[in-house]
CSV table of C-alpha atoms in Angstrom, one decimal:
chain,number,residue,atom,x,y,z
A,9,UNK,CA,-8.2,-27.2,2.1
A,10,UNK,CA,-8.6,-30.4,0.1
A,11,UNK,CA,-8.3,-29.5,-3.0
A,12,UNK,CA,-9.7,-32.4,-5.1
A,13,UNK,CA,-13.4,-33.1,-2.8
A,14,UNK,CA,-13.0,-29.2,-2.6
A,15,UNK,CA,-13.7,-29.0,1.3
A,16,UNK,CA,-11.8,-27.4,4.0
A,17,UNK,CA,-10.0,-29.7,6.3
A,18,UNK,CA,-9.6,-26.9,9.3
A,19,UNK,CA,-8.2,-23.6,10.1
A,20,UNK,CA,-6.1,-22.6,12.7
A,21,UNK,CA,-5.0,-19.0,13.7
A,22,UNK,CA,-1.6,-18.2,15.7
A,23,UNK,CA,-1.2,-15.4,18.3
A,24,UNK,CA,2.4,-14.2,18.8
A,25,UNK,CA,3.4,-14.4,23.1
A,26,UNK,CA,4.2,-11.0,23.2
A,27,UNK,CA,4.0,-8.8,26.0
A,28,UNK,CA,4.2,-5.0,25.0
A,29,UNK,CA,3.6,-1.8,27.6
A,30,UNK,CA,1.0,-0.4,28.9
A,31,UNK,CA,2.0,3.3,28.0
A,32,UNK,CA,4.4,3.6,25.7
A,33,UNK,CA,7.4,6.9,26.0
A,34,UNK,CA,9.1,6.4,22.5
A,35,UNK,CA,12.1,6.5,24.1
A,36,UNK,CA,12.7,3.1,24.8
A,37,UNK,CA,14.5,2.2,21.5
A,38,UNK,CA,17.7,2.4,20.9
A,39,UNK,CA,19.4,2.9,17.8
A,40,UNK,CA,21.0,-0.9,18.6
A,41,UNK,CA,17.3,-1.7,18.8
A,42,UNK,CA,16.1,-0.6,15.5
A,43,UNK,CA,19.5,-2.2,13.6
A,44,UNK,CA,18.8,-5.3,15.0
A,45,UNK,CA,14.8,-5.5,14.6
A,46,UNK,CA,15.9,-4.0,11.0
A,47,UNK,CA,18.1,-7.1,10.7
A,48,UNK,CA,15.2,-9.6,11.3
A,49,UNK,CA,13.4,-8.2,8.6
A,50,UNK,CA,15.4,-8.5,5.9
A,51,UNK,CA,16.6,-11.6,6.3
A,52,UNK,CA,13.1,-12.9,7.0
A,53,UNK,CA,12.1,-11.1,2.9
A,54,UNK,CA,15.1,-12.4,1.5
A,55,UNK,CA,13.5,-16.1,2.8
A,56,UNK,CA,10.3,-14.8,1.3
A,57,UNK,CA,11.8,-15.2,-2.5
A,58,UNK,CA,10.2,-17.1,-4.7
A,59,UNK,CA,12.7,-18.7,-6.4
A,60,UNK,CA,11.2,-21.4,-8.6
A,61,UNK,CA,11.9,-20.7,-12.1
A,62,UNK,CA,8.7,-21.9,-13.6
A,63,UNK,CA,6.5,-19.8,-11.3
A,64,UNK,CA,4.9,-17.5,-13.3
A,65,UNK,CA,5.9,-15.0,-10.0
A,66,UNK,CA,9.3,-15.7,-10.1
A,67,UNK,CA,11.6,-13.1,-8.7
A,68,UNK,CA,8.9,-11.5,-6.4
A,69,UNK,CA,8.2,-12.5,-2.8
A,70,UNK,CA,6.0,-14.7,-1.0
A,71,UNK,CA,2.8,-12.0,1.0
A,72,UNK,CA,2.8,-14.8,4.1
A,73,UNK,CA,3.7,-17.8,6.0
A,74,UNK,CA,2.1,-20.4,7.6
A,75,UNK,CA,3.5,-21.0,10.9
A,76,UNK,CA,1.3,-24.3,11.0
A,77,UNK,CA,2.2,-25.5,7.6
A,78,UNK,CA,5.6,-24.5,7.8
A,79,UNK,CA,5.2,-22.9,4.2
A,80,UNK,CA,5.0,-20.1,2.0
A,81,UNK,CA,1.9,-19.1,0.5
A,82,UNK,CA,0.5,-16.2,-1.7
A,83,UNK,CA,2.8,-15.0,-4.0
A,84,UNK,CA,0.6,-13.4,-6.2
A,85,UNK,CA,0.2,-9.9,-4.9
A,86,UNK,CA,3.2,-7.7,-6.6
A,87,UNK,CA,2.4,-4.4,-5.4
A,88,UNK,CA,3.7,-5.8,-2.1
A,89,UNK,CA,7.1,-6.2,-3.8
A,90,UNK,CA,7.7,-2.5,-4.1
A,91,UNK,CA,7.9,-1.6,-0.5
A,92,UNK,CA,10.0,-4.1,0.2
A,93,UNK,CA,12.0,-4.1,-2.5
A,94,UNK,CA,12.6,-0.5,-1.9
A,95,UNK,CA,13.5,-1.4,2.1
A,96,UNK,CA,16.4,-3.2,1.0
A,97,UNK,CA,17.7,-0.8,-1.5
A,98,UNK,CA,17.5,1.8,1.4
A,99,UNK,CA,18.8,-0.7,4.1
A,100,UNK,CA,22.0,-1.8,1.9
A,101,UNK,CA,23.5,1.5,2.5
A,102,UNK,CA,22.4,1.7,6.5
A,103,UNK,CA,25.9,0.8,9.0
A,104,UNK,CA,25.4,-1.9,11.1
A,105,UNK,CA,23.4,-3.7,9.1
A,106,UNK,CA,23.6,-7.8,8.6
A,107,UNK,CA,21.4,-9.3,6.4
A,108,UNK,CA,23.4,-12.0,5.9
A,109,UNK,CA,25.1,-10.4,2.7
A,110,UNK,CA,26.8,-7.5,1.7
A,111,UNK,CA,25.7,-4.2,0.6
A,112,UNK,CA,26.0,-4.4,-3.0
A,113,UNK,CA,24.6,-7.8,-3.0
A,114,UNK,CA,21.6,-6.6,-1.2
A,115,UNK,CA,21.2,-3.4,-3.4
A,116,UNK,CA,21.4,-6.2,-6.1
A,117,UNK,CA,18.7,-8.2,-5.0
A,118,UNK,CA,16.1,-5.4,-4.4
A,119,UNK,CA,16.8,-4.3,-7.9
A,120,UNK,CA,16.0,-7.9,-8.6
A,121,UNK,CA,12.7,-8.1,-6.8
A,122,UNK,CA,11.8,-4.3,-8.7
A,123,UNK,CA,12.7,-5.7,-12.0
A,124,UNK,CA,10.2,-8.6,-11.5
A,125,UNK,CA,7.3,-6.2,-10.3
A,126,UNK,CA,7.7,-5.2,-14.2
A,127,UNK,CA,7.2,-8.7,-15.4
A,128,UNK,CA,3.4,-8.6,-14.0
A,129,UNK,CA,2.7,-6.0,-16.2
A,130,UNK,CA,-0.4,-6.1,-18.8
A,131,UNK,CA,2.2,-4.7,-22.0
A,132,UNK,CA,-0.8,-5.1,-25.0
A,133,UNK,CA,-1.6,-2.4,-26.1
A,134,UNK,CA,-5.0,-3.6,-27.2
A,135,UNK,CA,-5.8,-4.7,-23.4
A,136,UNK,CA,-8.2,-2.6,-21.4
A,137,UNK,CA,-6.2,-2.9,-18.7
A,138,UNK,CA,-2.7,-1.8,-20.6
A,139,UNK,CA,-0.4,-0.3,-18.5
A,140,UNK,CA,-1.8,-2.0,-15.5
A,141,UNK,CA,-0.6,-4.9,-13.5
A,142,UNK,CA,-2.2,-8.2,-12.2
A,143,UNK,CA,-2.0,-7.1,-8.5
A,144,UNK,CA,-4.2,-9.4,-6.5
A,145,UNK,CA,-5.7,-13.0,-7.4
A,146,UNK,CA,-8.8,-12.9,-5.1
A,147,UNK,CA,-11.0,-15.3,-4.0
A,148,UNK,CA,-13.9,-16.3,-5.6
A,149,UNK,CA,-17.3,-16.2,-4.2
A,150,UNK,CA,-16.5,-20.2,-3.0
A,151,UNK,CA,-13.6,-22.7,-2.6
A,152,UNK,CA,-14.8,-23.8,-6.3
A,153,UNK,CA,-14.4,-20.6,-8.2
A,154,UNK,CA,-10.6,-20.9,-7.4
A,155,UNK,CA,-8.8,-17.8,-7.7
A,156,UNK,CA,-9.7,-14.5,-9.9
A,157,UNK,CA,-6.9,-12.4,-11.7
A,158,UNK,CA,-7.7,-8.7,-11.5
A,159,UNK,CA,-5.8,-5.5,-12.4
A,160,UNK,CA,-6.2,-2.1,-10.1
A,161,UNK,CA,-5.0,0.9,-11.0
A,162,UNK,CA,-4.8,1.9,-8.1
A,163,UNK,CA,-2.4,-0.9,-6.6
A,164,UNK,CA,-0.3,-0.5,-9.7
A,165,UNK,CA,0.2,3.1,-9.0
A,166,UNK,CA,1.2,2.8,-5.4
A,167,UNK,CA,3.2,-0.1,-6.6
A,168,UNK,CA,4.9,2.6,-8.9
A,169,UNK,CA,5.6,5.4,-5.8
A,170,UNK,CA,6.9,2.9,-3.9
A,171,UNK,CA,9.4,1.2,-6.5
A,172,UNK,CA,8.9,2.3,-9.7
A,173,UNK,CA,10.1,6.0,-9.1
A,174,UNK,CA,12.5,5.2,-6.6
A,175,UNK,CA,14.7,3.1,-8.4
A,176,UNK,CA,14.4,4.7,-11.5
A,177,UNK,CA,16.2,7.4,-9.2
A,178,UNK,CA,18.4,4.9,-7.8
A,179,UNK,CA,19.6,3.6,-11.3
A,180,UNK,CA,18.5,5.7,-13.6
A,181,UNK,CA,16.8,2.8,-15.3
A,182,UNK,CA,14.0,4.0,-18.0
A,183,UNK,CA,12.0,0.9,-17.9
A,184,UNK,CA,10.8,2.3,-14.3
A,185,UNK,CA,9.9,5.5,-15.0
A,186,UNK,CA,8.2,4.5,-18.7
A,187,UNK,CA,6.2,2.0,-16.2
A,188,UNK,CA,5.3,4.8,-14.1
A,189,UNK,CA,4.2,6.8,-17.0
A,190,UNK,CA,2.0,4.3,-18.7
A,191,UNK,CA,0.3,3.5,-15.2
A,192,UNK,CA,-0.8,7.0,-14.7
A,193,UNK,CA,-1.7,7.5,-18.7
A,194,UNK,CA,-4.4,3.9,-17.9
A,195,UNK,CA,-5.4,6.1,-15.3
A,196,UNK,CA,-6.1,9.0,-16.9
A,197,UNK,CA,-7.9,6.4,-19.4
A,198,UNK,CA,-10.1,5.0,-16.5
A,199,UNK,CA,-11.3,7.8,-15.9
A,200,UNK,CA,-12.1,9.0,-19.7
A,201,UNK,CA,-14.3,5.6,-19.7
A,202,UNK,CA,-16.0,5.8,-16.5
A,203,UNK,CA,-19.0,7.3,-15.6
A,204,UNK,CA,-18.5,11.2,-14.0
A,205,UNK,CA,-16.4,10.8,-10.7
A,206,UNK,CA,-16.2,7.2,-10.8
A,207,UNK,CA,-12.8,4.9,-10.6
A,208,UNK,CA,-13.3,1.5,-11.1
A,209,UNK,CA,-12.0,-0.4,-8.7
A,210,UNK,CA,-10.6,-3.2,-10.6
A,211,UNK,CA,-10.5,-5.0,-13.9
A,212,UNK,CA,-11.8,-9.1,-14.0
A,213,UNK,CA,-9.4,-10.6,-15.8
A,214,UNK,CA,-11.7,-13.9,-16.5
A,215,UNK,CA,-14.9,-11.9,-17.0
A,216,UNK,CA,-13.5,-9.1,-19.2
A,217,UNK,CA,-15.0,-6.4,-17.2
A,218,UNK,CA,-14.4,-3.5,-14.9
A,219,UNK,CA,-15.9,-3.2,-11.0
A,220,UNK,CA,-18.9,-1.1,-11.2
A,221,UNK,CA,-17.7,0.2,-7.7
A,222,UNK,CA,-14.9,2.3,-6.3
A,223,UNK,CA,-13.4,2.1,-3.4
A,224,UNK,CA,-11.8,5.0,-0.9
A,225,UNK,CA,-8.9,2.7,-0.8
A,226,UNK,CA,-8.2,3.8,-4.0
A,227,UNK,CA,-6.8,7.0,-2.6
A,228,UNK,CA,-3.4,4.5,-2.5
A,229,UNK,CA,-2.7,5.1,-6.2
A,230,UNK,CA,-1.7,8.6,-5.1
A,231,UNK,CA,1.7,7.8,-4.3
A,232,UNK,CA,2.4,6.6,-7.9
A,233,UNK,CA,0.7,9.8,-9.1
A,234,UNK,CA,2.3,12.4,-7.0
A,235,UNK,CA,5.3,10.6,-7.4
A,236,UNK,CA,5.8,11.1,-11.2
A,237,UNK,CA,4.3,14.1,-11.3
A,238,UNK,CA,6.7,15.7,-8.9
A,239,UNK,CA,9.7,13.8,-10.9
A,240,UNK,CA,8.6,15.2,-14.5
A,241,UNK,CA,7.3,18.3,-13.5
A,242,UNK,CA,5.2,17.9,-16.5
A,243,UNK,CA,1.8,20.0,-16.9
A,244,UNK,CA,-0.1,16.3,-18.1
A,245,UNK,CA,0.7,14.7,-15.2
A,246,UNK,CA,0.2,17.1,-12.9
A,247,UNK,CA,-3.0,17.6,-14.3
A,248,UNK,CA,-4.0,13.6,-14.1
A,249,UNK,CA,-3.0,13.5,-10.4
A,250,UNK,CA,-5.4,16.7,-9.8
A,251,UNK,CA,-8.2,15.1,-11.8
A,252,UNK,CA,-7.7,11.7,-9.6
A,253,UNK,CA,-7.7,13.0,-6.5
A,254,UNK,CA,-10.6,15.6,-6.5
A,255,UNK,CA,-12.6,12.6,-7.8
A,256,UNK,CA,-12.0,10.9,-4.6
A,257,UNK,CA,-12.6,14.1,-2.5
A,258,UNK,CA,-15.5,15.0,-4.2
A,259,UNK,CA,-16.8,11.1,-3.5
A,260,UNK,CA,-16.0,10.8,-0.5
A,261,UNK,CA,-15.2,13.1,1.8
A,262,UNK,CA,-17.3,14.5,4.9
A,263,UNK,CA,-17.5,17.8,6.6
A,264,UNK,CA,-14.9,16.6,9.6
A,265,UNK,CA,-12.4,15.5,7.2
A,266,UNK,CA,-13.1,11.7,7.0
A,267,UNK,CA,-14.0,9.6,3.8
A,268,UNK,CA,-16.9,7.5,3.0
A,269,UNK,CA,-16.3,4.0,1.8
A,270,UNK,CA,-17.6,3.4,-1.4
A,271,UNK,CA,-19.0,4.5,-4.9
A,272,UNK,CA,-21.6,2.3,-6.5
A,273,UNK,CA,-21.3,3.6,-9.9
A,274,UNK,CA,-24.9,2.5,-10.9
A,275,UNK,CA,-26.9,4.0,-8.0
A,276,UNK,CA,-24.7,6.8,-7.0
A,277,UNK,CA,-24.9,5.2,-3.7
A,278,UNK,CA,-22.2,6.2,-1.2
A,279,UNK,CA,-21.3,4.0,1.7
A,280,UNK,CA,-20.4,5.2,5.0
A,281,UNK,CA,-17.0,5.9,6.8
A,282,UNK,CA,-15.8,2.3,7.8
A,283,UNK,CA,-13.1,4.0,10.2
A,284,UNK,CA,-10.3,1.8,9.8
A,285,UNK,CA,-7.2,2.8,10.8
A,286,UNK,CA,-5.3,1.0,8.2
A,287,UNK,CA,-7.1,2.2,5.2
A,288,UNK,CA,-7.0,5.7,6.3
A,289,UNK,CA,-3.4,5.6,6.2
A,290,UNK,CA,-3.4,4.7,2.7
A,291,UNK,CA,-5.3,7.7,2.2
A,292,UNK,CA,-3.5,10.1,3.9
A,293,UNK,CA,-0.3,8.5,2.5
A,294,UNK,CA,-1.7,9.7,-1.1
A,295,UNK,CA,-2.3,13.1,0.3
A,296,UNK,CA,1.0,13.6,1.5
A,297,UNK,CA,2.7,12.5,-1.7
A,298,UNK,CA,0.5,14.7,-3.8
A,299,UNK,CA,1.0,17.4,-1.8
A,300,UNK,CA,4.6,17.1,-2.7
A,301,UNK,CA,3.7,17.9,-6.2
A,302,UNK,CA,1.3,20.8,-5.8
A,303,UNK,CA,1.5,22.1,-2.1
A,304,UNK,CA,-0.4,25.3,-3.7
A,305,UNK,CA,-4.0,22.8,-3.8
A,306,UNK,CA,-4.2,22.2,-0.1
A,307,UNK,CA,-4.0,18.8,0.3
A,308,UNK,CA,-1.8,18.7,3.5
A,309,UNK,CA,-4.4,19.9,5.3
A,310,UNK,CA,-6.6,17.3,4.4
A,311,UNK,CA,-4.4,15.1,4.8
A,312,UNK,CA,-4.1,16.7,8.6
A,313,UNK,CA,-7.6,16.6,9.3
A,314,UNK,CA,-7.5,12.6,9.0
A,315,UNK,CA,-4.3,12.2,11.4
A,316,UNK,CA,-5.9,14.6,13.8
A,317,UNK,CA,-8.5,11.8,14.0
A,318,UNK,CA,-5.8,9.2,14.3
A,319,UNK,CA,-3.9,11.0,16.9
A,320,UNK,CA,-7.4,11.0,18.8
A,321,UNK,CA,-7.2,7.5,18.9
A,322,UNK,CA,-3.8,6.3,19.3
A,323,UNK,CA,-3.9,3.7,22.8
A,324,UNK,CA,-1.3,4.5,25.8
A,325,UNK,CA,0.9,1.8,24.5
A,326,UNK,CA,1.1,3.7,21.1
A,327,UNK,CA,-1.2,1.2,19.5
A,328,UNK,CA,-4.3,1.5,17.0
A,329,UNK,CA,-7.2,-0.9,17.2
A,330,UNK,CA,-8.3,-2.0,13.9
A,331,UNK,CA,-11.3,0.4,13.7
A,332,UNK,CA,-9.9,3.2,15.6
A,333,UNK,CA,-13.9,4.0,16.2
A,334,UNK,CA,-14.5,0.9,18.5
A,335,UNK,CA,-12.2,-0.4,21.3
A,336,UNK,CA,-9.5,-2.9,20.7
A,337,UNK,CA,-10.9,-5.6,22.8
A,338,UNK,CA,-13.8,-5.8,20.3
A,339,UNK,CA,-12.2,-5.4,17.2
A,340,UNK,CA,-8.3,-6.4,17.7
A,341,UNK,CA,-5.0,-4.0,17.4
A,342,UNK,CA,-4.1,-3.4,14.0
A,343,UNK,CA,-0.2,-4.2,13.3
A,344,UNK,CA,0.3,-3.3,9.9
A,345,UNK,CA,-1.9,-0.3,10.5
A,346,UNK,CA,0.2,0.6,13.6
A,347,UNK,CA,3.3,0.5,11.6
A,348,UNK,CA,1.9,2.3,8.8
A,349,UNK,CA,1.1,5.5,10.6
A,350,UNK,CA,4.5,5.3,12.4
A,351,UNK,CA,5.9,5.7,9.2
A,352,UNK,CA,3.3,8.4,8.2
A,353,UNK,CA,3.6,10.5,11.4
A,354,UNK,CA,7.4,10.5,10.8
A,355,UNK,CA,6.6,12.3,7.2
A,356,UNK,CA,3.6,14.5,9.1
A,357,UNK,CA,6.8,15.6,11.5
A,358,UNK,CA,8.9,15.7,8.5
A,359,UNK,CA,6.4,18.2,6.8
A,360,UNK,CA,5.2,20.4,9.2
A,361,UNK,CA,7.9,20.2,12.3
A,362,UNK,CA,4.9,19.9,14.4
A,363,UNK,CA,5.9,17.9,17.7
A,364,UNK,CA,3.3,16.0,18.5
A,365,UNK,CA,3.1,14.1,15.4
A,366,UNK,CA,6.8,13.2,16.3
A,367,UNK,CA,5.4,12.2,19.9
A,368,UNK,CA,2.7,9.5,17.9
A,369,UNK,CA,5.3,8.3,15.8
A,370,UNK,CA,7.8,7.3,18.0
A,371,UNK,CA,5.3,5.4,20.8
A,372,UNK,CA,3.6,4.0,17.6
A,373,UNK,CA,7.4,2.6,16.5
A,374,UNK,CA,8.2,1.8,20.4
A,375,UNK,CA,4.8,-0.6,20.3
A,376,UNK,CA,6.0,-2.3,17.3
């Protein structure tokens, strides 16, 4: 993009040469295997720093590189700090591991990356979007428009169960769970201010404004909220996480167990189910985690009813296509959402002991 006549110059995209099988066992790893592929990744986010001083994301991670430009780009999406952050907490203590450092050095730098997750934070107290963090710089409508600041609760929040909450266990450190607290209390907020069952999506930095529109996506910001709730065992935010996520459910969820796709606030209009398999795993990922904090309310089994869905759909090779409703050829094989319901069939296995989510989650890993 040419930034000064404001035209694109070209695009390119970049397939990776990689043959995978047909039908995937799970049983082709080996523990070697995952060290090593384990190994990769680490040292491929500890390149993904963003170490200029200046930046006003300093300390957090670069979201993606450009194989063509041999560069770095998009630094400006913190709530993909936390998981990985929270990777190489976990991974400094795995054996076998090289990342190119030692343990404590490693712990030290995913505390590193965590601590700057707080620096995005909106701390005014007279902000509408206190408590919250800057969590994505989107596009404008065109090239011109540049790039708009928003805060989302719900990307704070997950940002919070996936960091936040785990290293305030790891260090004890109040700053994370206060952050944690004040998310879910701009939450409960939200929700004050909105019309009846509505979340807004996001807030426009530029404009001022909150999205008249909410998204099932929004079901991510579970995490955050079953995570404190389940840490505090207190009555207010137990309450707050109940309130959020029977707002969602009463939007959007159908008779077979699947979610429409969005709330438009002033109509009442609800979208249909979009059935991608990505963004289904964010949902049930909320489900799971508030389940944790009141398994009394059901929400494992709604939280089943989607993966029985997914299971449906997984390919022989133990891949999802990217709208698990259409075949891959037409709409592509998602990676990230083929990684994200290994990880979430491991935690369905872990839950319920049930086999055949152990099956899915190991071909799903094997593919990857």
């Amino acid at each position: 993009y040419d930034a000064a006549k404001k035209e694109r110059i070209a695009t390119a995209e970049v397939g990776p040469g990689i043959d995978v099988p047909c039908v995937s066992t799970g049983h082709r790893v080996s523990r070697q295997r995952f060290v090593d592929s384990l190994s990769w990744t680490l040292r491929y986010l500890l390149d993904c720093r963003n170490t200029k001083p200046d930046s006003p994301t300093f300390g957090g991670l670069y979201l993606l590189y450009d194989v063509a430009a041999r560069t770095r780009l998009r630094s400006d999406w913190p709530w993909t700090w936390g998981p990985a952050a929270t990777l190489l907490l976990n991974a400094s203590t795995i054996p076998g591991v090289d990342a190119g450092m030692g343990s404590a050095e490693l712990a030290k730098v995913a505390v590193g990356i965590a601590e700057a997750t707080l620096e995005q934070r909106i701390v005014d107290p007279t902000h509408p979007a206190y408590g919250l963090m800057l969590t994505t710089n989107e596009p404008g409508s065109t090239y011109e428009h540049g790039f708009v600041n928003k805060a989302s609760a719900a990307d704070t929040l997950y940002l919070a169960g996936w960091a936040w909450m785990p290293f305030y266990r790891a260090t004890r450190d109040h700053r994370f769970l206060e952050a944690t607290e004040q998310a879910v209390l701009a939450a409960e907020r939200l929700m004050d201010r909105a019309a009846e069952g509505m979340i807004p999506q996001a807030y426009n930095m530029k404009e001022g404004t909150w999205s008249k529109h909410m998204f099932f996506e929004t079901s991510m910001g579970l995490k955050g909220l079953g995570a404190l709730a389940l840490e505090t065992g207190d009555a207010r935010h137990r309450e707050i996480m109940i309130r959020f996520v029977d707002h969602l459910l009463d939007a959007f969820q159908r008779k077979d167990g699947l979610w429409q796709t969005m709330l438009y606030g002033e109509t009442g209009v609800v979208s249909s189910c979009n059935f991608f398999t990505k963004s289904f795993g964010y949902s049930a990922e909320g489900l799971l985690a508030v389940h944790k904090a009141a398994p009394d309310r059901g929400y494992l089994e709604r939280a089943e009813r989607i993966a029985e869905h997914i299971l449906q759909a997984q390919a022989p090779d133990g891949s999802w296509a990217v709208r698990w409703d259409r075949p891959a050829k037409e709409v592509g094989v998602t990676d990230k959402g083929t990684a994200l319901w290994a990880l979430l069939f491991f935690r369905f296995y872990k839950t319920t002991k049930d086999d055949k989510y152990l099956q899915a989650a190991t071909k799903a890993l094997e593919w990857c």
